[in-house]
Short mmCIF file of the C-alpha atoms (twelve columns), coordinates in Angstrom:
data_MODEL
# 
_entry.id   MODEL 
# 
loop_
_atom_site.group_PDB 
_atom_site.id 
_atom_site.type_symbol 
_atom_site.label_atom_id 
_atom_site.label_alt_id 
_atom_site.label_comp_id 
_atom_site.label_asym_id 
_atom_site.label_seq_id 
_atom_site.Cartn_x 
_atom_site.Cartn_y 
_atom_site.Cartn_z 
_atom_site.pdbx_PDB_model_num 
ATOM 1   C CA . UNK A 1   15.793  -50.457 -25.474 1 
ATOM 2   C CA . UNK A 2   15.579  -47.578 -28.381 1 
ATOM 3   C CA . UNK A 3   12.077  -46.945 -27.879 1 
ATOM 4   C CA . UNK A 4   12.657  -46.824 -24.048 1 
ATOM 5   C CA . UNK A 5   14.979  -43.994 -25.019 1 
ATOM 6   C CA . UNK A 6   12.661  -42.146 -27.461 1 
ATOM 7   C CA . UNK A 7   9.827   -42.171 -24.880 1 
ATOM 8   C CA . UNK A 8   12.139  -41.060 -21.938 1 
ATOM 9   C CA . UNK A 9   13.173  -38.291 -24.250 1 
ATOM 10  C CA . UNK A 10  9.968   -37.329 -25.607 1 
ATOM 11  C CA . UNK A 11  8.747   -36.988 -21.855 1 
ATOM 12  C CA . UNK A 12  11.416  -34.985 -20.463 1 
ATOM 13  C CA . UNK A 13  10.787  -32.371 -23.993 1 
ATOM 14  C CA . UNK A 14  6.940   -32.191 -22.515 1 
ATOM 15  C CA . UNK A 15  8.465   -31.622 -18.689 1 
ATOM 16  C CA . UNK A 16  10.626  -28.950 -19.951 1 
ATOM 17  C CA . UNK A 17  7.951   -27.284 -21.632 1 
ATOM 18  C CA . UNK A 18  5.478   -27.532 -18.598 1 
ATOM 19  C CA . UNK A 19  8.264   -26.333 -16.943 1 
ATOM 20  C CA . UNK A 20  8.998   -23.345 -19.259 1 
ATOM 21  C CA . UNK A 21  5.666   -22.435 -19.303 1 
ATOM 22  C CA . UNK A 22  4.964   -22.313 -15.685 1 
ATOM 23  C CA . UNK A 23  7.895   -20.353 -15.382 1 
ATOM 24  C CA . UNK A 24  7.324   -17.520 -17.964 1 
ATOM 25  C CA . UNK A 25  3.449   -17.638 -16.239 1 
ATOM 26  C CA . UNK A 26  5.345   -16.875 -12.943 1 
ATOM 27  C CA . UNK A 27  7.259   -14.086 -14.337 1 
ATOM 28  C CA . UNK A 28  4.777   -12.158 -16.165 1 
ATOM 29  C CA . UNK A 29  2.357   -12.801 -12.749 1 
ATOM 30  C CA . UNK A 30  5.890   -10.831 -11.104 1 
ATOM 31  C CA . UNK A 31  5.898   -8.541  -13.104 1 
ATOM 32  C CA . UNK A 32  1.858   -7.539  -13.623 1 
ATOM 33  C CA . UNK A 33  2.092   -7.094  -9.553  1 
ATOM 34  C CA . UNK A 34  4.941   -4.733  -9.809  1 
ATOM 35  C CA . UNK A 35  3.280   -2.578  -12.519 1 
ATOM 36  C CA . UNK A 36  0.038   -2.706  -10.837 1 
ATOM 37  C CA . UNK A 37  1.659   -1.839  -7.456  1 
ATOM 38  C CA . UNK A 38  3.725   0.985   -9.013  1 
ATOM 39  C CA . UNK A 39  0.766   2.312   -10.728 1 
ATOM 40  C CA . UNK A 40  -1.320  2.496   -7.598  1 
ATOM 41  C CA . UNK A 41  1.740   4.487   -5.443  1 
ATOM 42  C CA . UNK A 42  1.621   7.276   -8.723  1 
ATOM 43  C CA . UNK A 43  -1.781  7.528   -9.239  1 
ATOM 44  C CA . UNK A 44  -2.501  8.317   -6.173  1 
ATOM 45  C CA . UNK A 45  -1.214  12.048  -5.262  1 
ATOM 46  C CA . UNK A 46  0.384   11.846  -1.149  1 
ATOM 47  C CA . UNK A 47  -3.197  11.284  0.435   1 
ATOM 48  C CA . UNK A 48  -3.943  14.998  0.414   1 
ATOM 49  C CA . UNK A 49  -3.352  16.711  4.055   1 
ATOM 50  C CA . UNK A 50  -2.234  19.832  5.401   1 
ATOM 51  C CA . UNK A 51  0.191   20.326  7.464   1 
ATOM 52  C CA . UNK A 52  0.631   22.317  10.826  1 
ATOM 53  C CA . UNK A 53  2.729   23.797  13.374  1 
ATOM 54  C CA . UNK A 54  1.672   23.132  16.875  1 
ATOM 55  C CA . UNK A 55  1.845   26.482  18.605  1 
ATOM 56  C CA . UNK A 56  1.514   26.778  22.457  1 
ATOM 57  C CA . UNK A 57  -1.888  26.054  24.235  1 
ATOM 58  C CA . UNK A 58  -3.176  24.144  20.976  1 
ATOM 59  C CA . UNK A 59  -4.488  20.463  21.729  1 
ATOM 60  C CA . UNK A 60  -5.931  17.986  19.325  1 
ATOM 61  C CA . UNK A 61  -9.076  18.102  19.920  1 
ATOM 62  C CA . UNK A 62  -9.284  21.854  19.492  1 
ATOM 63  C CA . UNK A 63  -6.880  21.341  15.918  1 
ATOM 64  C CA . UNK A 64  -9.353  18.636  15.078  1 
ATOM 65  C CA . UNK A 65  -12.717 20.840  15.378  1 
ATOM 66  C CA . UNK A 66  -10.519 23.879  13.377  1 
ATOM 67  C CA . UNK A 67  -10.414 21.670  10.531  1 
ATOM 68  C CA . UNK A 68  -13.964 19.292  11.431  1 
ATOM 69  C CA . UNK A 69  -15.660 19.177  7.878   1 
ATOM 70  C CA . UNK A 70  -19.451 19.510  8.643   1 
ATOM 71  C CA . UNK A 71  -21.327 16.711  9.790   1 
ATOM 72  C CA . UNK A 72  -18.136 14.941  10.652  1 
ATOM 73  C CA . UNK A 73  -17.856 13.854  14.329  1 
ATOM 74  C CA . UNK A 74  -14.933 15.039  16.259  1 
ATOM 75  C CA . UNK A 75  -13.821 11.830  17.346  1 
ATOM 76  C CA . UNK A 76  -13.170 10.162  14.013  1 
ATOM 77  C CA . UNK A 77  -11.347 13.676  12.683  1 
ATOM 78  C CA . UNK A 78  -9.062  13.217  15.850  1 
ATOM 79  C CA . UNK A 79  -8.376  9.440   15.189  1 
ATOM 80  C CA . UNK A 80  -7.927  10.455  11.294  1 
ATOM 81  C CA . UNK A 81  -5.144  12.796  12.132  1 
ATOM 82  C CA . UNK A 82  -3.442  10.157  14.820  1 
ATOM 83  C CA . UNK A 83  -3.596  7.853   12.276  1 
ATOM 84  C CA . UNK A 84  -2.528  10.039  9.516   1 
ATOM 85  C CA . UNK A 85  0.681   10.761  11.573  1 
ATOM 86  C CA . UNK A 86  1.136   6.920   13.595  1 
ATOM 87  C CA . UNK A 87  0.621   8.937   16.795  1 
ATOM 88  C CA . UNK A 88  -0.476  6.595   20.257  1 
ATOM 89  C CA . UNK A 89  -2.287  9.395   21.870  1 
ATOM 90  C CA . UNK A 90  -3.596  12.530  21.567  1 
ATOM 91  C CA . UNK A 91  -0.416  14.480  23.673  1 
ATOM 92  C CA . UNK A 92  0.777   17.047  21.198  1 
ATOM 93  C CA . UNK A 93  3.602   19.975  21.289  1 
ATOM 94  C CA . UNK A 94  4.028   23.030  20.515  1 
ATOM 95  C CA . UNK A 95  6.450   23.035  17.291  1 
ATOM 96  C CA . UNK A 96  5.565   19.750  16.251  1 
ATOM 97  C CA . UNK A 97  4.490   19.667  12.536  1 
ATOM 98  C CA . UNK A 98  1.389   17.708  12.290  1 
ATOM 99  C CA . UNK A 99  -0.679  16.231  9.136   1 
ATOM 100 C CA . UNK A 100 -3.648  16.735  8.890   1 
ATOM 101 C CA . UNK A 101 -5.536  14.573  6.723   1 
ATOM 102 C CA . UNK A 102 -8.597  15.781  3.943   1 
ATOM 103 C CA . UNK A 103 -11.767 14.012  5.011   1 
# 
């Protein structure tokens, strides 16, 4: 019966230390994600934009060519700056503060 005992024993010692491993693996894994998802939010400076006041008569298409970079179509600057500011459709109005994204 004792050496029942001592192997019971010596088994449960290597299950706790399985177990204690695994768990400190799962922490520091916790932990390296948090860092590393911390890190990317600082190091990256608010996606640069500008941002606008709508004033009467303006659409976004119009906006959208204003700040076009060259060689950029139209159509992906507009869908940038819908994106950019989680808008359905391209209805503006006049006061709203749009941003407009740097492309």
């Amino acid at each position: 019966g004792m050496n029942l005992m001592k192997y019971k024993f010596r088994n449960n010692r290597v299950n706790m230390i399985k177990y204690i491993i695994i768990t400190i693996l799962s922490i520091n894994m916790m932990l390296f994600c948090l860092i590393f998802n911390q890190s990317k939010v600082i190091s990256k400076p608010d996606d640069k934009y500008i941002k606008i006041t709508v004033k009467k008569g303006q659409t976004l298409w119009g906006i959208a060519s204003d700040y076009k970079p060259e060689g950029v179509d139209i159509r992906k600057v507009i869908y940038e700056i819908k994106k950019e500011n989680n808008m359905q459709n391209a209805l503006i109005m006049p006061g709203q503060i749009i941003r407009i994204p740097e492309l």
